mmCIF file with all atom_site columns, C-alpha atoms in Angstrom:
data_model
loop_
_atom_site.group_PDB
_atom_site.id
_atom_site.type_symbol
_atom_site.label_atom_id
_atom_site.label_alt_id
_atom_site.label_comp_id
_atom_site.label_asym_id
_atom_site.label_entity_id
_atom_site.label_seq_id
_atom_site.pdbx_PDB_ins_code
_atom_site.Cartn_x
_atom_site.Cartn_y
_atom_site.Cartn_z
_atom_site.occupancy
_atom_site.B_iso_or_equiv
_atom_site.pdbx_formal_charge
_atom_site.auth_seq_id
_atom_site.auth_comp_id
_atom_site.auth_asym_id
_atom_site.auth_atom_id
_atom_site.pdbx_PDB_model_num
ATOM 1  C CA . UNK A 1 1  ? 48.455 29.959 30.015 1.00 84.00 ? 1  UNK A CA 1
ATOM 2  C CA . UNK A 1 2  ? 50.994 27.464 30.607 1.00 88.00 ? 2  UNK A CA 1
ATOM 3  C CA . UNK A 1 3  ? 52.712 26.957 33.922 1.00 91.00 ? 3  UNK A CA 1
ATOM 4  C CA . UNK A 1 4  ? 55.823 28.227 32.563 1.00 90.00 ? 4  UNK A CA 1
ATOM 5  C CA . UNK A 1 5  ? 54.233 31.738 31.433 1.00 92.00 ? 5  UNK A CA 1
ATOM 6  C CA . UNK A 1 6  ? 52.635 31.940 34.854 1.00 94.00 ? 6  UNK A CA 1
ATOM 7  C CA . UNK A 1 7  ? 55.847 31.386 36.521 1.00 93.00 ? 7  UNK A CA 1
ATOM 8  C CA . UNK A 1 8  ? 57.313 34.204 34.082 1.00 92.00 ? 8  UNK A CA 1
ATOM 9  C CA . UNK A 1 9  ? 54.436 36.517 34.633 1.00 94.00 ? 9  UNK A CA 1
ATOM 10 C CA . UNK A 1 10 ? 55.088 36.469 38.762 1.00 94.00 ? 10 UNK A CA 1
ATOM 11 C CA . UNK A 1 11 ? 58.890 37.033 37.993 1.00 93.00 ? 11 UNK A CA 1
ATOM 12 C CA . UNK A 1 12 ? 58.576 39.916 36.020 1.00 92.00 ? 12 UNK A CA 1
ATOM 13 C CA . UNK A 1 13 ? 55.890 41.641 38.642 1.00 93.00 ? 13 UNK A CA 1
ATOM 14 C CA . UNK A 1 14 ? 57.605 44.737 39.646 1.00 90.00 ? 14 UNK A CA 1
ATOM 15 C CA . UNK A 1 15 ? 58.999 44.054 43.250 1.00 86.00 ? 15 UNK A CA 1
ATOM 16 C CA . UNK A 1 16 ? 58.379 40.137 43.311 1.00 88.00 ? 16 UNK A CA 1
ATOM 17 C CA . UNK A 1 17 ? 61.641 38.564 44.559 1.00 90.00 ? 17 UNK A CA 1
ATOM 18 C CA . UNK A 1 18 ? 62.358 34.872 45.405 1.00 93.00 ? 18 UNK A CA 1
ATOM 19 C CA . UNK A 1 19 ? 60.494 35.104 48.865 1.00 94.00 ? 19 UNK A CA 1
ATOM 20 C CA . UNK A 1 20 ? 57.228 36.668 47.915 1.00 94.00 ? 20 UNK A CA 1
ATOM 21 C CA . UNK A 1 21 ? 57.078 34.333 44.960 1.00 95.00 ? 21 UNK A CA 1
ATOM 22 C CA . UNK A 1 22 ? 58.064 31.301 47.270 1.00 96.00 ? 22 UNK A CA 1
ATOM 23 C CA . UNK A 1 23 ? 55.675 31.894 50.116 1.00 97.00 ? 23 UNK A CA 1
ATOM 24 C CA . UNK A 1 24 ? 52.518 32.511 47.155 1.00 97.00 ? 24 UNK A CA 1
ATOM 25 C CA . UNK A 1 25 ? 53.409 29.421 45.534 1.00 97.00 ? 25 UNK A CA 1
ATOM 26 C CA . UNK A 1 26 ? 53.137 27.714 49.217 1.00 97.00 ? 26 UNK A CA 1
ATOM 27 C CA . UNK A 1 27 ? 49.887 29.221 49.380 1.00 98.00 ? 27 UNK A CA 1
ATOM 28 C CA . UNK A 1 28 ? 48.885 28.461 46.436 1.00 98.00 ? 28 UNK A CA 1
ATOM 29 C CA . UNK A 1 29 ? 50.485 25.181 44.770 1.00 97.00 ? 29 UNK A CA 1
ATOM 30 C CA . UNK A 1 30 ? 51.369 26.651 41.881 1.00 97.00 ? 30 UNK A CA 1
ATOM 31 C CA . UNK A 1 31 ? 51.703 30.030 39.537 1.00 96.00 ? 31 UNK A CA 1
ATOM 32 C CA . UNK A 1 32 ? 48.885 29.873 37.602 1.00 97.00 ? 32 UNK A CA 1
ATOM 33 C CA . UNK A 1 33 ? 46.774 29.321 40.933 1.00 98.00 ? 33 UNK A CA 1
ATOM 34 C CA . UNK A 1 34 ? 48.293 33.046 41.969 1.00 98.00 ? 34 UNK A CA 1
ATOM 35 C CA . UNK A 1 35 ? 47.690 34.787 39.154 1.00 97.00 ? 35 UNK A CA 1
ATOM 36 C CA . UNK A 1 36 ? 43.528 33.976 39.231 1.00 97.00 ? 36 UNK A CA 1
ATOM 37 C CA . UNK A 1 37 ? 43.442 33.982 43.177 1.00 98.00 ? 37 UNK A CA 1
ATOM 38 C CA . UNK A 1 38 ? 41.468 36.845 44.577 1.00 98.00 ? 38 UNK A CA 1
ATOM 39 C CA . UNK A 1 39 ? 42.511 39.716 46.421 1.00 97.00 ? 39 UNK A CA 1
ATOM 40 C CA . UNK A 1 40 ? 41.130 38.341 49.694 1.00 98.00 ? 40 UNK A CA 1
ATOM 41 C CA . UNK A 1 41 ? 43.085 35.376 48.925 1.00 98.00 ? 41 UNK A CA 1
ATOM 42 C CA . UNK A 1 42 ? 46.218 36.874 48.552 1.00 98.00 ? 42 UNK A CA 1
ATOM 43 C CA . UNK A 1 43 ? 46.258 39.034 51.736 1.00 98.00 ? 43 UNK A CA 1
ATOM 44 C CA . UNK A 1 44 ? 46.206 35.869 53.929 1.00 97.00 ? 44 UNK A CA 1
ATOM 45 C CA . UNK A 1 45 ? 50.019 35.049 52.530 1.00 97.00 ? 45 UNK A CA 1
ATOM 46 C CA . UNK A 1 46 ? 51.886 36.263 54.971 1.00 94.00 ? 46 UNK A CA 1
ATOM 47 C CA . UNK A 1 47 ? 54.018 39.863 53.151 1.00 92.00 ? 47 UNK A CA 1
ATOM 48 C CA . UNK A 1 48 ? 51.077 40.550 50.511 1.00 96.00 ? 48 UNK A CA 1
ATOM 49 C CA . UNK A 1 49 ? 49.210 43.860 51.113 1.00 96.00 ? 49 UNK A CA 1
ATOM 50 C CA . UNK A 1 50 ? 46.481 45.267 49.615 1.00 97.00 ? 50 UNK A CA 1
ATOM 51 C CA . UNK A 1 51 ? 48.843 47.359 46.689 1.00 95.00 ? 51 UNK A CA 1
ATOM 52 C CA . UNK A 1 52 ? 50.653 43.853 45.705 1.00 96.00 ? 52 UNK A CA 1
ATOM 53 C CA . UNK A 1 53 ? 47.726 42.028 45.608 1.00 97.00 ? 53 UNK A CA 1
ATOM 54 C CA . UNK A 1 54 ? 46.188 44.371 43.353 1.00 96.00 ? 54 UNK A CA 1
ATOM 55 C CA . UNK A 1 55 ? 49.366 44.187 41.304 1.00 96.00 ? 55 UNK A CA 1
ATOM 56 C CA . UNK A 1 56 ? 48.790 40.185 40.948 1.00 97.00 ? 56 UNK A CA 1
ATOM 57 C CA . UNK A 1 57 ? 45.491 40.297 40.666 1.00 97.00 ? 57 UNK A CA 1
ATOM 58 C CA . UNK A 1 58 ? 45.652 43.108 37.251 1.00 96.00 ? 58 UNK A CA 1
ATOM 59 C CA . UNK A 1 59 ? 49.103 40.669 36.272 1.00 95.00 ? 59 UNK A CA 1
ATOM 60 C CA . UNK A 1 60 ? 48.110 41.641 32.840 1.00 93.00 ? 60 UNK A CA 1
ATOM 61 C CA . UNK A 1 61 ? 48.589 45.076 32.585 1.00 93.00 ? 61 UNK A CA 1
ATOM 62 C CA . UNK A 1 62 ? 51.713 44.815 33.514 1.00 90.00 ? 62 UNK A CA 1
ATOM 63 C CA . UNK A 1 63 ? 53.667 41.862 31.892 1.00 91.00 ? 63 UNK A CA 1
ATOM 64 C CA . UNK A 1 64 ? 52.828 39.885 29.120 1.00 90.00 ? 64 UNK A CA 1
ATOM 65 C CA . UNK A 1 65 ? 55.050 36.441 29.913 1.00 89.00 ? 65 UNK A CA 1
ATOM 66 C CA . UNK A 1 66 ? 54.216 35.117 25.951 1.00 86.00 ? 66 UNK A CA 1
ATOM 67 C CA . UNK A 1 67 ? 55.587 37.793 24.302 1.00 89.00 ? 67 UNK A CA 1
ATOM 68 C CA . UNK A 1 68 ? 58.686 37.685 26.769 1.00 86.00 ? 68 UNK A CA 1
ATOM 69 C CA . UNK A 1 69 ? 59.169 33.504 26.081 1.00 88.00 ? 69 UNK A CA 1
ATOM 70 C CA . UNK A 1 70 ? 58.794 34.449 22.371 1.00 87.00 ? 70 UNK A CA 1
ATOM 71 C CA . UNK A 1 71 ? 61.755 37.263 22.259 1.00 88.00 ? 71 UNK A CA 1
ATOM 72 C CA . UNK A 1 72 ? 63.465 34.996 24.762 1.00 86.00 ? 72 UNK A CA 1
ATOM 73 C CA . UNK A 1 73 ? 63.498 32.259 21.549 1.00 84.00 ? 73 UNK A CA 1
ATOM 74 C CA . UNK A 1 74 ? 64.405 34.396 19.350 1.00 86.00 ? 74 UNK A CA 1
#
């Protein structure tokens, strides 16, 4: 995954505005960091409970930032 698709894939997780996104990547350093942090992890950023942590943590079954960069091209 590229650091652009991982930036895509937290943008397109249902309910993930600029300040959720902002204070993970603080956390974090980067997107692709968030998406393979573990729950645990994730609850210790301040405005991530257990139900949005799950939704990071199963980011797959719910976006697929490739296929969205590919129709974006096209």
């Amino acid at each position: 995954m590229t650091s652009r698709e991982a930036i895509l894939a937290l943008n397109l997780l249902p309910s993930f505005g600029p300040v959720r996104i902002t204070r993970l990547l603080e956390a974090f350093g980067d997107a692709e960091n968030v998406l393979r942090a573990p729950a645990k992890s994730l609850l210790r950023v301040d405005g991530i409970g257990p139900e949005t942590a799950k939704l990071i943590t199963s980011w797959q079954d719910h976006v697929d930032p490739a296929k969205e960069l590919a129709e974006a091209e096209e």
